[in-house]
Each structure stands twice: as C-alpha cells, then as structure tokens.
C-alpha cells in the first residue's frame, strides 16, 4: 500500500473524532446489525420503545423499530427545549438581498407550533399529504416541521421546478393543501412561484387551500376562498404558539419525496419517522463529527433529499446551528459564500461538485480574500467529484486542513451509505467505505462479485433503517425497481455502476439507467421527452445525457417534428424554453437536434445508447436489436 495515494486527515481532527476505530466498529455493526442500530436508537427520545428492531417478514418490505412510538419533532425540537439548547441558535438564515433572520430552538418551536395550528385550522389531519412549494426561506423548514408535528406528511417540491412537475406531484399525492410563497430572490430577480403554483392548481384541481408566505411582496393573483396569506392566518387566535406533538408509530409516514426514474411518472418515495430519525442523525453525527459549537452549512435546497436529511432533520436532531442561504452562490459577486463563511464562522460546509466547479471557475482570489480558518470539515454529494475539483476544494477552500466527506447516497436511501469518516485516509474521487451497518458490493448481471477494480452494478446487501419503505400508491414498483434484479441474494440495486479497488474503496462511475444528473439534480430522460412531445410541433423525442465540464451532464435532445413542420434555429430555442417552462430551468436542454428517425428496438423502445455513442463518436456496441 503506497502512502502517496492517500490524503491523511490532520492529527487533531483524528484525536477529537467521535469514531476512533472504523474497522472495529464496522465489523461489529455488520455482525450485530440490530444491536448496533438499537444502541443508536437509544440515544433518541421515544414515547414508547420498539418491540422489534428489524422485521423482514414481508420481503422486500421491511420495518425498523416497529411497535415504537416517536415523532421526528420530539427529537428535532422538543427534547432540546428541556436543555440549555433552548436558547442556542437553530437557524441562521441570510436572504439574497442581505436580510438576516435567526431563530433559537425556542423561537423555532414557537414558529413551528403556530404553523402547525394554522394547518390544523385549515383541516389538515394526521395522514394527509401537504405539498410545499417554496423558496429557501425559514418558513420552508418551519412548514415541514409543522406537518411532521401534527402527523401530516409533507411533499416538498423543489422551488426550481415548474408547472408540470408541480402539478404532477400534487396530483399523485392528492394533496388538499398547498403551502407556497409569492416568490424568492435568485440572482437579483424575483422568482414568481405563486404564478407557477396558480397554473399548477389549475391543471391539478385537488388543492382546496393554498397558504402563501409573503417574501418578495410583488403583485400576485390570489383567489377568494382558496388562497390565504400566511401572515393573515398567523394573526388569528387559532395560531397559538403552543401545540402538542402528535404521537407517531415508527413506521408512520413522515414525508414523500419525488424522484426521477426510467418512466415519465416520478416516484413518490415514502420515508418514515422512526428509522429515518435514527439513521440520519447517526450518519450526520459520525461523518460530520458534530460538536455543539459547530456552525454547520448544508448548501443544498431543502427541496431535495440532501436538504431534507442534512439541512433540516439530522442537524436539528443533533442540536446543531444551521446556516441557510436563499440565493445564488455568485450574487452579487463570486465571493458570496466565502463572505458568509467568514461572517458567521462556519465550521462545516456540505455542497455539490457542480457548485464547487462553478465557483472554481472564478479563480482562487475570490476565496483567498476571506478568512476561512473556522472551517474544519468539507462535504460533497450528488455526483462523482472529479479529482481536480476535489483538490481545489481541499486546497483553496479548506486550506489543506479540512478532510472532504464525499458522501454517496440516494433519495431512496435517506442518508449516507458510502462515506468517509473524519479519520478516513482519503482518495480524491472515491466515496471510500460503507457506513456502519451497510455492506456494499459490485456485482455482475448474475449477482456475483466482480474482481477488484472491475466495473459492475452497485448493490447494498441489506435494508438500512433510513431507507424508503415503498413508493406512494405503487408498492409493486418499489419491489421491482430496487429489489428484483438480485432477488435471490436479496440485494438492493442502486442503479449505479461502480468499482471497488484493492483497498476496498468504492468508486462510483455513474447511472446505469435513464437518469440524467444535471448539476447533481436528478431528472429522467422520460420527463424531458414528455415535456418535448407536449409541444404542438413535436411528434417524437429522445433525450440523452452527455458529459459536461461544469454540470456533470448536459441534456441533448433528438426531435422528430410533425408532418409539414421544418426545424429552425427559432424552433430549437422555443423547444428549449418549453422544456424549461414545463419542468424547470434545470431541465433546459443544451441542444435540440432535428432528426428524420429515432433509433428504436423492434419493440419500439428508443435506443438512447445508440444516440449517445453516435453523439460522442463512439462505437454503439451491440445493435442487433435495432430496427432498420
Ligand atoms: C444518485 C442519487 C443523495 C443526495 C443527492 C442525490 C449520484 C450521489 C454521489 C457521490 C458519486 C453520487 C448517484 C446516485 N450520487 N452522491 N458522492 N458520488 N455519485 O440524490 O437525486 O437521489 O441521486 O446521485 O448516481 O445514484 P439523488
């Protein structure tokens, strides 16, 4: 084992880390999985302890801590109010225009109670699903926590999504109540969320009540009897700052979060109160080595799983002070993030390779003007980090003092699955080793382990407590998508290809399915294609991902126009705008090519692989199923 290939964490970080011996604890956690997780669960509050730690009698459906009763809010807020953390800052929030709000745990509790009472007053009951469509303002985590507190599930739709994406998610969840805002600030401009929400409500009519938080103050259309301003409701006597936390079973639904897959319809993954609380808080504490004096910044949007698990829930359970920022990293200048790290004394920064590459582009001086010596640990998530970006992050941002936690996980897993600890020797570009309790393998199509350094399918051998339990309304799809490839072995298929090197380090290569990772955001080719064919000029469409220096993936589309319509530069622009309007700006294609035919199999499936190979000037491989 040559030493040069590793980056070693500084000694003082190793000395102070929660976990001192990865190998020993890992071995224990695999050999005594239930014992390991029960010991972690003991660190949280329960209204009633569980009867069984793990129940796998209905494979591939599983339960953790069944018979137990808790509520994530009991751990994220209530228990802190009994301690000195009552007056500790829970949230430091900065708006893009520079306005600042801070909330102690005491203040956060009051806001959550008020919001919870308003939701109740609007008829929200235990088990309902409330859709939340908001910019990054404190009311977003407040609304999430308020739902959880009263036993309603939330479905947060990322504020960067647009009409069709929002409408489809409202409809799938059959939400009666929508929480939104007039807009938010992004690059000096107002994002008009309320107009998008209005259009989505027109398309999917299940919403009876829409609560709107005033953020930007621009004119918006409010409909009588359906639309209410949050501040009007908050002034009513129902909005008291006291509210009991609902007693939930471990396996009761906490939230659903939609993610893209191979078909057009997004999957609403169901996460639960008990196992998710245990898993996210444990991973967060050990991986980011959380101490009470930390100021922790997860720069993801709460609208994604990273925001749910590691901006909102895990840090609050661990009693951390979280930083939250509304806007763009380069507004008004590319030093905005570095300025805030210096100003607030941030100790841990968790972000994505895309954000790092984007900021790296502006050069070192924007960073070097700021004193970032409070930083102790860095994190990365969303896509493989290229070694060049890793080194820049390590050297320029972290001043060579801060180990980088490259965390591999998914919306489905709820929390980190493969990740370093602060004590782990690092290799740039590798997420290193599995977290406790997880066995990870790289296998061939028969489920047999491939030799070291060979590429194969990434699988997880056993359900972990933080994993989703099912897909809303479609348990069959949960079983077939994730648990059927290697049903005999009982493996979970992640949908990624990877290799494991001679040191047992995992290198994730990328998606095997039709998922595109644009700037770390997950989109399905089918979603882009269905947006394209919803345009009156388009007959058929195919979307593929091509490598992109900054965004990881770029979206390239191939479009077959309807009879008598010819392609043009203007139409190309129109189609790009159309996709951005239907799904959201992140889905805007980089290129739209007009073609006379699409490569298809004899059964009519588009062979995206062929398009991709051709676009890259590569050999398309086996095309025996191609219809001529
Ligand atoms: C997919 C899951 C988990 C929160 C954000 C994304 C890719 C994620 C890494 C990483 C290499 C990564 C995988 C995975 N991915 N983290 N550290 N290294 N690839 O969640 O939208 O559910 O996407 O993101 O391809 O399958 P998601």
PDB file of C-alpha atoms and ligand atoms in Angstrom, residues 259-260 269 304-307 350 353 380-385 405-413 415-416 418 429-431 458 494-497 507-511 515 517 520-523, ligand 1:
ATOM      1  CA  UNK A 259     -37.530  11.432  -7.672  1.00  0.00           C
ATOM      2  CA  UNK A 260     -36.991  10.649 -11.309  1.00  0.00           C
ATOM      3  CA  UNK A 269     -40.651   7.661  -2.107  1.00  0.00           C
ATOM      4  CA  UNK A 304     -34.104  17.695  -2.331  1.00  0.00           C
ATOM      5  CA  UNK A 305     -33.292  14.750  -0.125  1.00  0.00           C
ATOM      6  CA  UNK A 306     -29.973  16.331   0.857  1.00  0.00           C
ATOM      7  CA  UNK A 307     -31.904  19.283   2.233  1.00  0.00           C
ATOM      8  CA  UNK A 350     -21.522  20.480   2.624  1.00  0.00           C
ATOM      9  CA  UNK A 353     -19.292  19.001  -7.140  1.00  0.00           C
ATOM     10  CA  UNK A 380     -19.582  16.690  -1.266  1.00  0.00           C
ATOM     11  CA  UNK A 381     -22.673  14.969  -2.658  1.00  0.00           C
ATOM     12  CA  UNK A 382     -24.763  14.418  -5.763  1.00  0.00           C
ATOM     13  CA  UNK A 383     -22.375  13.051  -8.367  1.00  0.00           C
ATOM     14  CA  UNK A 384     -18.815  11.776  -8.560  1.00  0.00           C
ATOM     15  CA  UNK A 385     -16.374  14.572  -7.774  1.00  0.00           C
ATOM     16  CA  UNK A 405     -16.527  13.809   3.183  1.00  0.00           C
ATOM     17  CA  UNK A 406     -17.580  12.561  -0.253  1.00  0.00           C
ATOM     18  CA  UNK A 407     -20.932  11.015   0.624  1.00  0.00           C
ATOM     19  CA  UNK A 408     -22.630   8.581  -1.745  1.00  0.00           C
ATOM     20  CA  UNK A 409     -26.326   8.029  -1.212  1.00  0.00           C
ATOM     21  CA  UNK A 410     -29.715   8.494  -2.857  1.00  0.00           C
ATOM     22  CA  UNK A 411     -33.214   9.814  -2.287  1.00  0.00           C
ATOM     23  CA  UNK A 412     -34.128   6.164  -1.733  1.00  0.00           C
ATOM     24  CA  UNK A 413     -31.539   5.521   0.991  1.00  0.00           C
ATOM     25  CA  UNK A 415     -28.932   9.006   4.350  1.00  0.00           C
ATOM     26  CA  UNK A 416     -25.236   8.395   3.615  1.00  0.00           C
ATOM     27  CA  UNK A 418     -20.838   5.056   1.403  1.00  0.00           C
ATOM     28  CA  UNK A 429     -12.945  10.974  -6.279  1.00  0.00           C
ATOM     29  CA  UNK A 430     -13.782   7.980  -4.092  1.00  0.00           C
ATOM     30  CA  UNK A 431     -16.612   7.954  -1.541  1.00  0.00           C
ATOM     31  CA  UNK A 458     -23.525  -1.314  -7.208  1.00  0.00           C
ATOM     32  CA  UNK A 494     -28.837   1.325  -6.641  1.00  0.00           C
ATOM     33  CA  UNK A 495     -28.885   1.900 -10.398  1.00  0.00           C
ATOM     34  CA  UNK A 496     -25.244   2.997 -10.377  1.00  0.00           C
ATOM     35  CA  UNK A 497     -22.172   1.427 -11.848  1.00  0.00           C
ATOM     36  CA  UNK A 507     -15.520   4.467  -6.953  1.00  0.00           C
ATOM     37  CA  UNK A 508     -18.955   5.372  -8.242  1.00  0.00           C
ATOM     38  CA  UNK A 509     -18.950   5.814 -12.007  1.00  0.00           C
ATOM     39  CA  UNK A 510     -22.490   6.915 -12.807  1.00  0.00           C
ATOM     40  CA  UNK A 511     -26.059   5.913 -13.514  1.00  0.00           C
ATOM     41  CA  UNK A 515     -31.441   9.086 -15.163  1.00  0.00           C
ATOM     42  CA  UNK A 517     -27.652  14.140 -13.354  1.00  0.00           C
ATOM     43  CA  UNK A 520     -26.358  16.934  -9.303  1.00  0.00           C
ATOM     44  CA  UNK A 521     -30.123  17.193  -9.796  1.00  0.00           C
ATOM     45  CA  UNK A 522     -31.835  14.059 -10.896  1.00  0.00           C
ATOM     46  CA  UNK A 523     -34.018  14.103 -13.992  1.00  0.00           C
TER      47      UNK A 523
HETATM   48  C1  LIG B   1     -27.617   9.426  -7.363  1.00  0.00           C
HETATM   49  C2  LIG B   1     -28.728   9.679  -6.381  1.00  0.00           C
HETATM   50  C3  LIG B   1     -28.049  11.805  -2.212  1.00  0.00           C
HETATM   51  C4  LIG B   1     -28.377  13.183  -2.359  1.00  0.00           C
HETATM   52  C5  LIG B   1     -28.235  13.788  -3.694  1.00  0.00           C
HETATM   53  C6  LIG B   1     -28.561  12.937  -4.859  1.00  0.00           C
HETATM   54  C7  LIG B   1     -25.368  10.040  -7.559  1.00  0.00           C
HETATM   55  C8  LIG B   1     -24.929  10.907  -5.241  1.00  0.00           C
HETATM   56  C9  LIG B   1     -22.763  10.710  -5.093  1.00  0.00           C
HETATM   57  C10 LIG B   1     -21.378  10.673  -4.767  1.00  0.00           C
HETATM   58  C11 LIG B   1     -20.980   9.708  -6.865  1.00  0.00           C
HETATM   59  C12 LIG B   1     -23.169  10.224  -6.349  1.00  0.00           C
HETATM   60  C13 LIG B   1     -25.510   8.546  -7.792  1.00  0.00           C
HETATM   61  C14 LIG B   1     -26.805   8.213  -7.063  1.00  0.00           C
HETATM   62  N1  LIG B   1     -24.525  10.365  -6.412  1.00  0.00           N
HETATM   63  N2  LIG B   1     -23.881  11.120  -4.438  1.00  0.00           N
HETATM   64  N3  LIG B   1     -20.907  11.128  -3.599  1.00  0.00           N
HETATM   65  N4  LIG B   1     -20.523  10.156  -5.690  1.00  0.00           N
HETATM   66  N5  LIG B   1     -22.276   9.723  -7.232  1.00  0.00           N
HETATM   67  O1  LIG B   1     -29.671  12.114  -4.631  1.00  0.00           O
HETATM   68  O2  LIG B   1     -31.017  12.689  -6.634  1.00  0.00           O
HETATM   69  O3  LIG B   1     -31.447  10.562  -5.352  1.00  0.00           O
HETATM   70  O4  LIG B   1     -29.404  10.838  -6.777  1.00  0.00           O
HETATM   71  O5  LIG B   1     -26.688  10.505  -7.329  1.00  0.00           O
HETATM   72  O6  LIG B   1     -25.633   8.316  -9.146  1.00  0.00           O
HETATM   73  O7  LIG B   1     -27.428   7.046  -7.540  1.00  0.00           O
HETATM   74  P1  LIG B   1     -30.476  11.557  -5.857  1.00  0.00           P
END
